[in-house]
PDB file of C-alpha atoms in Angstrom:
ATOM      1  CA  MET Y   1      -0.353   0.184  -0.188  1.00  0.00           C
ATOM      2  CA  ILE Y   2       1.212   3.350  -0.747  1.00  0.00           C
ATOM      3  CA  PRO Y   3       0.518   6.561   1.863  1.00  0.00           C
ATOM      4  CA  LEU Y   4      -2.495   9.247   0.643  1.00  0.00           C
ATOM      5  CA  LYS Y   5      -0.628  11.884   1.507  1.00  0.00           C
ATOM      6  CA  ALA Y   6       3.240  12.817   1.830  1.00  0.00           C
ATOM      7  CA  SER Y   7       4.738  13.774   5.400  1.00  0.00           C
ATOM      8  CA  PRO Y   8       4.935  17.671   5.022  1.00  0.00           C
ATOM      9  CA  ASP Y   9       8.570  17.133   6.765  1.00  0.00           C
ATOM     10  CA  GLN Y  10       9.116  14.243   4.999  1.00  0.00           C
ATOM     11  CA  ALA Y  11      12.848  13.946   3.514  1.00  0.00           C
ATOM     12  CA  PRO Y  12      13.362  14.583  -0.303  1.00  0.00           C
ATOM     13  CA  ASP Y  13      15.635  11.754  -0.344  1.00  0.00           C
ATOM     14  CA  SER Y  14      13.416   9.417   1.612  1.00  0.00           C
ATOM     15  CA  GLY Y  15      13.564   6.003   0.761  1.00  0.00           C
ATOM     16  CA  ALA Y  16      10.612   2.499  -0.239  1.00  0.00           C
ATOM     17  CA  GLY Y  17       6.975   3.064   0.747  1.00  0.00           C
ATOM     18  CA  ASP Y  18       7.123   6.984   0.464  1.00  0.00           C
ATOM     19  CA  LEU Y  19       4.824   8.941  -2.024  1.00  0.00           C
ATOM     20  CA  PRO Y  20       6.918  10.436  -4.434  1.00  0.00           C
ATOM     21  CA  ARG Y  21       6.515  14.842  -4.122  1.00  0.00           C
ATOM     22  CA  HIS Y  22       7.210  15.005  -7.834  1.00  0.00           C
ATOM     23  CA  VAL Y  23       6.348  13.054 -10.842  1.00  0.00           C
ATOM     24  CA  ALA Y  24       6.897  13.866 -14.286  1.00  0.00           C
ATOM     25  CA  ILE Y  25       5.298  12.413 -17.196  1.00  0.00           C
ATOM     26  CA  ILE Y  26       6.198  11.788 -20.789  1.00  0.00           C
ATOM     27  CA  MET Y  27       2.630  11.218 -22.661  1.00  0.00           C
ATOM     28  CA  ASP Y  28       3.505   9.149 -25.280  1.00  0.00           C
ATOM     29  CA  GLY Y  29       0.976   7.009 -27.441  1.00  0.00           C
ATOM     30  CA  ASN Y  30      -1.294   9.532 -28.810  1.00  0.00           C
ATOM     31  CA  GLY Y  31      -1.025   8.566 -32.596  1.00  0.00           C
ATOM     32  CA  ARG Y  32      -0.309   5.308 -32.321  1.00  0.00           C
ATOM     33  CA  TRP Y  33      -3.951   5.376 -30.492  1.00  0.00           C
ATOM     34  CA  ALA Y  34      -5.272   6.746 -33.161  1.00  0.00           C
ATOM     35  CA  LYS Y  35      -3.876   4.698 -35.757  1.00  0.00           C
ATOM     36  CA  ALA Y  36      -4.872   1.242 -34.100  1.00  0.00           C
ATOM     37  CA  ARG Y  37      -8.298   2.929 -34.594  1.00  0.00           C
ATOM     38  CA  ARG Y  38      -7.759   3.717 -37.974  1.00  0.00           C
ATOM     39  CA  LEU Y  39      -8.658   7.758 -36.747  1.00  0.00           C
ATOM     40  CA  PRO Y  40      -6.578  10.907 -37.611  1.00  0.00           C
ATOM     41  CA  ARG Y  41      -4.195  11.767 -35.305  1.00  0.00           C
ATOM     42  CA  VAL Y  42      -6.226  14.796 -33.703  1.00  0.00           C
ATOM     43  CA  ALA Y  43      -8.592  11.903 -32.361  1.00  0.00           C
ATOM     44  CA  GLY Y  44      -6.094  10.275 -30.537  1.00  0.00           C
ATOM     45  CA  HIS Y  45      -4.650  14.018 -28.891  1.00  0.00           C
ATOM     46  CA  ARG Y  46      -8.228  14.643 -28.072  1.00  0.00           C
ATOM     47  CA  ARG Y  47      -8.322  11.510 -25.883  1.00  0.00           C
ATOM     48  CA  GLY Y  48      -5.092  12.518 -24.604  1.00  0.00           C
ATOM     49  CA  VAL Y  49      -6.410  15.646 -23.459  1.00  0.00           C
ATOM     50  CA  GLU Y  50      -9.006  13.608 -21.665  1.00  0.00           C
ATOM     51  CA  ALA Y  51      -6.104  11.126 -19.699  1.00  0.00           C
ATOM     52  CA  VAL Y  52      -4.570  14.440 -18.570  1.00  0.00           C
ATOM     53  CA  ARG Y  53      -8.134  15.624 -16.852  1.00  0.00           C
ATOM     54  CA  ARG Y  54      -7.688  11.966 -14.782  1.00  0.00           C
ATOM     55  CA  ILE Y  55      -4.457  11.496 -14.210  1.00  0.00           C
ATOM     56  CA  VAL Y  56      -4.422  15.253 -12.776  1.00  0.00           C
ATOM     57  CA  ARG Y  57      -7.817  14.888 -10.197  1.00  0.00           C
ATOM     58  CA  LYS Y  58      -6.629  11.476  -9.305  1.00  0.00           C
ATOM     59  CA  ALA Y  59      -3.024  13.281  -7.900  1.00  0.00           C
ATOM     60  CA  GLY Y  60      -4.692  16.142  -6.631  1.00  0.00           C
ATOM     61  CA  GLU Y  61      -6.814  13.251  -4.499  1.00  0.00           C
ATOM     62  CA  ILE Y  62      -4.051  11.348  -3.431  1.00  0.00           C
ATOM     63  CA  GLY Y  63      -1.709  14.335  -2.500  1.00  0.00           C
ATOM     64  CA  LEU Y  64       0.989  14.466  -5.177  1.00  0.00           C
ATOM     65  CA  GLU Y  65       3.123  17.938  -4.443  1.00  0.00           C
ATOM     66  CA  VAL Y  66       4.320  18.454  -8.202  1.00  0.00           C
ATOM     67  CA  LEU Y  67       2.816  16.880 -11.500  1.00  0.00           C
ATOM     68  CA  THR Y  68       5.024  17.839 -14.360  1.00  0.00           C
ATOM     69  CA  LEU Y  69       3.568  16.763 -17.634  1.00  0.00           C
ATOM     70  CA  TYR Y  70       5.578  16.884 -21.354  1.00  0.00           C
ATOM     71  CA  ALA Y  71       2.414  18.584 -23.389  1.00  0.00           C
ATOM     72  CA  PHE Y  72       4.954  19.825 -26.378  1.00  0.00           C
ATOM     73  CA  SER Y  73       8.522  19.918 -26.889  1.00  0.00           C
ATOM     74  CA  SER Y  74      10.755  22.259 -28.731  1.00  0.00           C
ATOM     75  CA  GLU Y  75      11.390  19.147 -31.109  1.00  0.00           C
ATOM     76  CA  ASN Y  76       7.374  18.970 -32.113  1.00  0.00           C
ATOM     77  CA  TRP Y  77       7.667  22.334 -34.379  1.00  0.00           C
ATOM     78  CA  ARG Y  78       8.589  19.879 -37.025  1.00  0.00           C
ATOM     79  CA  ARG Y  79       6.013  17.955 -36.663  1.00  0.00           C
ATOM     80  CA  PRO Y  80       3.443  18.837 -39.814  1.00  0.00           C
ATOM     81  CA  VAL Y  81       1.646  22.482 -39.144  1.00  0.00           C
ATOM     82  CA  GLU Y  82      -1.788  20.755 -39.476  1.00  0.00           C
ATOM     83  CA  GLU Y  83      -0.866  18.607 -36.143  1.00  0.00           C
ATOM     84  CA  VAL Y  84       0.637  21.972 -34.116  1.00  0.00           C
ATOM     85  CA  SER Y  85      -2.498  23.986 -34.977  1.00  0.00           C
ATOM     86  CA  ASP Y  86      -5.011  20.703 -33.922  1.00  0.00           C
ATOM     87  CA  LEU Y  87      -2.179  20.765 -30.607  1.00  0.00           C
ATOM     88  CA  MET Y  88      -2.529  24.341 -29.826  1.00  0.00           C
ATOM     89  CA  GLY Y  89      -6.609  24.666 -30.245  1.00  0.00           C
ATOM     90  CA  LEU Y  90      -6.522  21.599 -27.735  1.00  0.00           C
ATOM     91  CA  LEU Y  91      -4.441  23.462 -25.530  1.00  0.00           C
ATOM     92  CA  ARG Y  92      -6.813  26.271 -25.767  1.00  0.00           C
ATOM     93  CA  HIS Y  93      -9.816  24.383 -25.194  1.00  0.00           C
ATOM     94  CA  PHE Y  94      -8.558  22.379 -22.474  1.00  0.00           C
ATOM     95  CA  ILE Y  95      -7.323  25.790 -20.722  1.00  0.00           C
ATOM     96  CA  ARG Y  96     -11.194  27.230 -21.488  1.00  0.00           C
ATOM     97  CA  ALA Y  97     -12.900  24.400 -20.177  1.00  0.00           C
ATOM     98  CA  ASP Y  98     -10.671  23.061 -17.401  1.00  0.00           C
ATOM     99  CA  LEU Y  99      -9.289  26.154 -15.740  1.00  0.00           C
ATOM    100  CA  ASN Y 100     -12.420  26.280 -13.112  1.00  0.00           C
ATOM    101  CA  GLU Y 101     -11.993  23.285 -11.878  1.00  0.00           C
ATOM    102  CA  ILE Y 102      -8.541  23.045 -11.681  1.00  0.00           C
ATOM    103  CA  ALA Y 103      -8.308  26.473  -9.709  1.00  0.00           C
ATOM    104  CA  GLU Y 104     -11.658  25.341  -7.575  1.00  0.00           C
ATOM    105  CA  ALA Y 105      -9.270  22.051  -6.559  1.00  0.00           C
ATOM    106  CA  GLY Y 106      -6.547  23.985  -5.327  1.00  0.00           C
ATOM    107  CA  VAL Y 107      -4.372  23.441  -8.004  1.00  0.00           C
ATOM    108  CA  ARG Y 108      -1.695  25.649  -8.887  1.00  0.00           C
ATOM    109  CA  ILE Y 109      -0.505  25.763 -12.854  1.00  0.00           C
ATOM    110  CA  ARG Y 110       3.246  26.254 -13.374  1.00  0.00           C
ATOM    111  CA  VAL Y 111       4.519  26.508 -17.130  1.00  0.00           C
ATOM    112  CA  ILE Y 112       8.735  25.996 -18.012  1.00  0.00           C
ATOM    113  CA  GLY Y 113       9.286  26.022 -21.273  1.00  0.00           C
ATOM    114  CA  ASP Y 114       9.423  28.932 -24.216  1.00  0.00           C
ATOM    115  CA  TYR Y 115       5.407  29.570 -24.059  1.00  0.00           C
ATOM    116  CA  ARG Y 116       5.925  32.960 -25.424  1.00  0.00           C
ATOM    117  CA  ALA Y 117       6.510  31.346 -29.153  1.00  0.00           C
ATOM    118  CA  PHE Y 118       2.696  30.903 -29.437  1.00  0.00           C
ATOM    119  CA  GLN Y 119       0.236  32.803 -30.607  1.00  0.00           C
ATOM    120  CA  ASP Y 120      -0.805  35.686 -28.729  1.00  0.00           C
ATOM    121  CA  ASP Y 121      -3.711  34.751 -27.391  1.00  0.00           C
ATOM    122  CA  VAL Y 122      -2.619  31.394 -26.663  1.00  0.00           C
ATOM    123  CA  VAL Y 123      -0.098  33.193 -24.428  1.00  0.00           C
ATOM    124  CA  ARG Y 124      -3.191  35.282 -23.162  1.00  0.00           C
ATOM    125  CA  LEU Y 125      -5.021  32.053 -21.490  1.00  0.00           C
ATOM    126  CA  ILE Y 126      -1.571  30.176 -20.485  1.00  0.00           C
ATOM    127  CA  ASP Y 127      -0.454  34.150 -18.655  1.00  0.00           C
ATOM    128  CA  ASP Y 128      -4.182  34.235 -16.916  1.00  0.00           C
ATOM    129  CA  ALA Y 129      -4.172  30.652 -15.764  1.00  0.00           C
ATOM    130  CA  ILE Y 130      -0.982  30.776 -14.004  1.00  0.00           C
ATOM    131  CA  ALA Y 131      -2.180  33.990 -12.540  1.00  0.00           C
ATOM    132  CA  ARG Y 132      -5.569  32.796 -11.613  1.00  0.00           C
ATOM    133  CA  THR Y 133      -3.873  29.773 -10.315  1.00  0.00           C
ATOM    134  CA  ALA Y 134      -0.538  31.269  -8.266  1.00  0.00           C
ATOM    135  CA  ALA Y 135      -2.238  31.303  -4.440  1.00  0.00           C
ATOM    136  CA  ASN Y 136      -3.532  27.734  -4.499  1.00  0.00           C
ATOM    137  CA  ARG Y 137      -1.859  25.414  -2.197  1.00  0.00           C
ATOM    138  CA  GLY Y 138      -2.627  21.988  -3.769  1.00  0.00           C
ATOM    139  CA  LEU Y 139      -1.161  19.871  -6.506  1.00  0.00           C
ATOM    140  CA  THR Y 140       1.689  21.953  -8.307  1.00  0.00           C
ATOM    141  CA  LEU Y 141       0.468  21.215 -11.919  1.00  0.00           C
ATOM    142  CA  VAL Y 142       3.827  22.123 -14.258  1.00  0.00           C
ATOM    143  CA  ILE Y 143       2.942  21.789 -18.239  1.00  0.00           C
ATOM    144  CA  ALA Y 144       6.042  21.859 -20.137  1.00  0.00           C
ATOM    145  CA  LEU Y 145       5.351  23.753 -23.604  1.00  0.00           C
ATOM    146  CA  ASN Y 146       8.048  24.340 -26.047  1.00  0.00           C
ATOM    147  CA  TYR Y 147      10.465  22.671 -23.593  1.00  0.00           C
ATOM    148  CA  GLY Y 148      13.697  20.997 -24.590  1.00  0.00           C
ATOM    149  CA  SER Y 149      16.382  20.384 -21.243  1.00  0.00           C
ATOM    150  CA  GLN Y 150      19.555  20.602 -23.292  1.00  0.00           C
ATOM    151  CA  ASN Y 151      18.295  24.636 -24.113  1.00  0.00           C
ATOM    152  CA  GLU Y 152      17.310  25.085 -20.710  1.00  0.00           C
ATOM    153  CA  ILE Y 153      20.941  24.104 -19.917  1.00  0.00           C
ATOM    154  CA  ALA Y 154      23.170  25.654 -21.722  1.00  0.00           C
ATOM    155  CA  ARG Y 155      20.547  29.072 -21.334  1.00  0.00           C
ATOM    156  CA  VAL Y 156      21.603  28.670 -17.663  1.00  0.00           C
ATOM    157  CA  ALA Y 157      25.301  27.944 -18.336  1.00  0.00           C
ATOM    158  CA  ARG Y 158      25.468  31.247 -20.831  1.00  0.00           C
ATOM    159  CA  GLN Y 159      23.692  33.191 -17.730  1.00  0.00           C
ATOM    160  CA  LEU Y 160      26.242  31.953 -15.380  1.00  0.00           C
ATOM    161  CA  ALA Y 161      29.375  32.286 -17.776  1.00  0.00           C
ATOM    162  CA  GLU Y 162      27.767  36.343 -18.163  1.00  0.00           C
ATOM    163  CA  ARG Y 163      27.872  36.728 -14.697  1.00  0.00           C
ATOM    164  CA  ALA Y 164      30.750  35.417 -14.107  1.00  0.00           C
ATOM    165  CA  ARG Y 165      32.456  37.455 -16.720  1.00  0.00           C
ATOM    166  CA  ALA Y 166      30.681  40.690 -15.478  1.00  0.00           C
ATOM    167  CA  GLY Y 167      32.729  40.001 -12.186  1.00  0.00           C
ATOM    168  CA  GLU Y 168      29.303  38.693 -10.180  1.00  0.00           C
ATOM    169  CA  ILE Y 169      30.421  35.395  -9.463  1.00  0.00           C
ATOM    170  CA  GLU Y 170      33.456  33.469  -9.194  1.00  0.00           C
ATOM    171  CA  PRO Y 171      33.906  30.767 -11.780  1.00  0.00           C
ATOM    172  CA  ALA Y 172      34.832  28.393  -9.100  1.00  0.00           C
ATOM    173  CA  ALA Y 173      31.403  29.474  -7.606  1.00  0.00           C
ATOM    174  CA  ILE Y 174      29.457  27.801 -10.460  1.00  0.00           C
ATOM    175  CA  ASP Y 175      28.516  24.226  -9.069  1.00  0.00           C
ATOM    176  CA  ALA Y 176      25.285  21.938  -9.351  1.00  0.00           C
ATOM    177  CA  GLU Y 177      23.657  24.028  -6.764  1.00  0.00           C
ATOM    178  CA  ALA Y 178      24.049  27.457  -8.865  1.00  0.00           C
ATOM    179  CA  ILE Y 179      22.899  25.530 -11.894  1.00  0.00           C
ATOM    180  CA  THR Y 180      20.036  24.048 -10.032  1.00  0.00           C
ATOM    181  CA  ALA Y 181      19.034  27.723  -9.051  1.00  0.00           C
ATOM    182  CA  GLU Y 182      18.635  28.894 -12.517  1.00  0.00           C
ATOM    183  CA  LEU Y 183      16.506  26.465 -13.847  1.00  0.00           C
ATOM    184  CA  ASP Y 184      12.739  26.968 -14.825  1.00  0.00           C
ATOM    185  CA  THR Y 185      12.296  24.558 -12.007  1.00  0.00           C
ATOM    186  CA  SER Y 186      14.377  26.219  -9.233  1.00  0.00           C
ATOM    187  CA  ASP Y 187      11.516  26.659  -6.775  1.00  0.00           C
ATOM    188  CA  LEU Y 188      10.254  22.797  -7.305  1.00  0.00           C
ATOM    189  CA  PRO Y 189      11.668  19.643  -5.885  1.00  0.00           C
ATOM    190  CA  PRO Y 190      13.822  17.206  -8.141  1.00  0.00           C
ATOM    191  CA  VAL Y 191      11.747  14.678  -9.761  1.00  0.00           C
ATOM    192  CA  ASP Y 192      11.670  11.471  -8.109  1.00  0.00           C
ATOM    193  CA  LEU Y 193       9.930   9.576 -10.499  1.00  0.00           C
ATOM    194  CA  LEU Y 194       9.731   9.727 -14.332  1.00  0.00           C
ATOM    195  CA  ILE Y 195       6.836   7.988 -16.353  1.00  0.00           C
ATOM    196  CA  ARG Y 196       6.701   7.198 -19.961  1.00  0.00           C
ATOM    197  CA  THR Y 197       4.057   5.788 -21.685  1.00  0.00           C
ATOM    198  CA  SER Y 198       3.873   3.926 -24.985  1.00  0.00           C
ATOM    199  CA  GLY Y 199       6.473   1.223 -24.358  1.00  0.00           C
ATOM    200  CA  GLU Y 200       8.910   3.983 -25.532  1.00  0.00           C
ATOM    201  CA  ARG Y 201      12.450   4.323 -23.750  1.00  0.00           C
ATOM    202  CA  ARG Y 202      14.116   7.077 -23.764  1.00  0.00           C
ATOM    203  CA  LEU Y 203      13.858  10.320 -22.375  1.00  0.00           C
ATOM    204  CA  SER Y 204      13.212  12.681 -25.345  1.00  0.00           C
ATOM    205  CA  ASN Y 205      15.179  15.814 -24.069  1.00  0.00           C
ATOM    206  CA  PHE Y 206      12.538  16.055 -20.906  1.00  0.00           C
ATOM    207  CA  LEU Y 207      13.877  17.359 -17.297  1.00  0.00           C
ATOM    208  CA  LEU Y 208      17.366  16.181 -17.702  1.00  0.00           C
ATOM    209  CA  TRP Y 209      19.144  17.629 -15.174  1.00  0.00           C
ATOM    210  CA  GLN Y 210      16.330  17.419 -12.853  1.00  0.00           C
ATOM    211  CA  SER Y 211      15.446  13.964 -13.191  1.00  0.00           C
ATOM    212  CA  ALA Y 212      19.228  13.210 -12.154  1.00  0.00           C
ATOM    213  CA  TYR Y 213      18.504  10.458  -9.900  1.00  0.00           C
ATOM    214  CA  ALA Y 214      14.199   9.684 -10.585  1.00  0.00           C
ATOM    215  CA  GLU Y 215      13.525   5.963 -10.648  1.00  0.00           C
ATOM    216  CA  LEU Y 216      12.415   5.540 -14.073  1.00  0.00           C
ATOM    217  CA  LEU Y 217       9.417   3.557 -15.351  1.00  0.00           C
ATOM    218  CA  PHE Y 218       8.563   2.952 -18.990  1.00  0.00           C
ATOM    219  CA  VAL Y 219       4.735   1.277 -20.026  1.00  0.00           C
ATOM    220  CA  ASP Y 220       3.463  -0.313 -22.823  1.00  0.00           C
ATOM    221  CA  THR Y 221      -0.021   1.408 -21.925  1.00  0.00           C
ATOM    222  CA  LEU Y 222      -0.445   4.470 -24.744  1.00  0.00           C
ATOM    223  CA  TRP Y 223      -1.006   7.963 -22.647  1.00  0.00           C
ATOM    224  CA  PRO Y 224      -4.867   7.850 -23.824  1.00  0.00           C
ATOM    225  CA  ASP Y 225      -5.462   4.632 -22.087  1.00  0.00           C
ATOM    226  CA  PHE Y 226      -3.471   5.722 -18.791  1.00  0.00           C
ATOM    227  CA  GLY Y 227      -5.716   6.135 -16.318  1.00  0.00           C
ATOM    228  CA  GLU Y 228      -6.027   6.318 -12.293  1.00  0.00           C
ATOM    229  CA  ALA Y 229      -5.304   2.793 -12.452  1.00  0.00           C
ATOM    230  CA  GLU Y 230      -1.864   2.698 -14.248  1.00  0.00           C
ATOM    231  CA  LEU Y 231      -1.372   5.872 -12.250  1.00  0.00           C
ATOM    232  CA  LEU Y 232      -1.727   3.687  -8.778  1.00  0.00           C
ATOM    233  CA  GLU Y 233       0.026   0.921  -9.916  1.00  0.00           C
ATOM    234  CA  ALA Y 234       3.363   2.704 -10.972  1.00  0.00           C
ATOM    235  CA  LEU Y 235       3.266   4.789  -7.535  1.00  0.00           C
ATOM    236  CA  GLY Y 236       3.000   0.933  -5.980  1.00  0.00           C
ATOM    237  CA  ASP Y 237       6.151   0.247  -8.585  1.00  0.00           C
ATOM    238  CA  PHE Y 238       7.878   3.182  -6.993  1.00  0.00           C
ATOM    239  CA  SER Y 239       7.789   2.702  -3.136  1.00  0.00           C
ATOM    240  CA  ARG Y 240       8.418  -0.580  -3.202  1.00  0.00           C
ATOM    241  CA  ARG Y 241      12.120   0.472  -4.596  1.00  0.00           C
ATOM    242  CA  GLU Y 242      14.993   1.021  -2.709  1.00  0.00           C
ATOM    243  CA  ARG Y 243      16.803   4.749  -3.130  1.00  0.00           C
ATOM    244  CA  ARG Y 244      19.883   4.652  -2.789  1.00  0.00           C
ATOM    245  CA  PHE Y 245      21.402   8.098  -4.181  1.00  0.00           C
ATOM    246  CA  GLY Y 246      25.322   6.778  -5.018  1.00  0.00           C
ATOM    247  CA  GLY Y 247      25.221   5.514  -1.450  1.00  0.00           C
ATOM    248  CA  LEU Y 248      24.524   1.765  -0.223  1.00  0.00           C
TER     249      LEU Y 248
END
């Protein structure tokens, strides 16, 4: 059994049996779900949004602290223009249709990545969602939009190098903690459990630094079919693992 709540004073590196503080999910398999049913890819994305709703609700119910979802990578611009347009339309619909419920449930929305590259109306919707939920103290829902981890780390490296050149910091002071403090996720706990659906077994440029000591779980379930039972099974798997963080 996994606990329904994480203790507020629980150490970030506690061992087996604990509810993870930060769960990250690579939501993969929408296109294959649609193809298997001879449907257009957008149908898979629509069903994927329904899976997001299920998982966000359940994550809030069981007391997860942070849930990060990989919604649109910086590489997704390479997809056909029609598919990118469909994804933006679904993002608009999700915010308009679900923001009230999310806000009333105490969920705080965060976004990582350069979402300001999107169309102006999408940016305004995202800004409004962030502002409306900023004071909430329940689940922190982090949505990765136009996000790429290598770009994030490179940007931080440039910022720290510029500060060192300006004499603001010593080069010797640039350590892991200094880099962590400049990341988009600087105020969030590191990833404890990273899940990827659809059977693929790669990280796809997602939270590479933040997942340095994460437990990785690759499941065959396609994202549109991922539900409460699958989430609880993943958390149960996590609770049975022994995390050593380089120790014995």
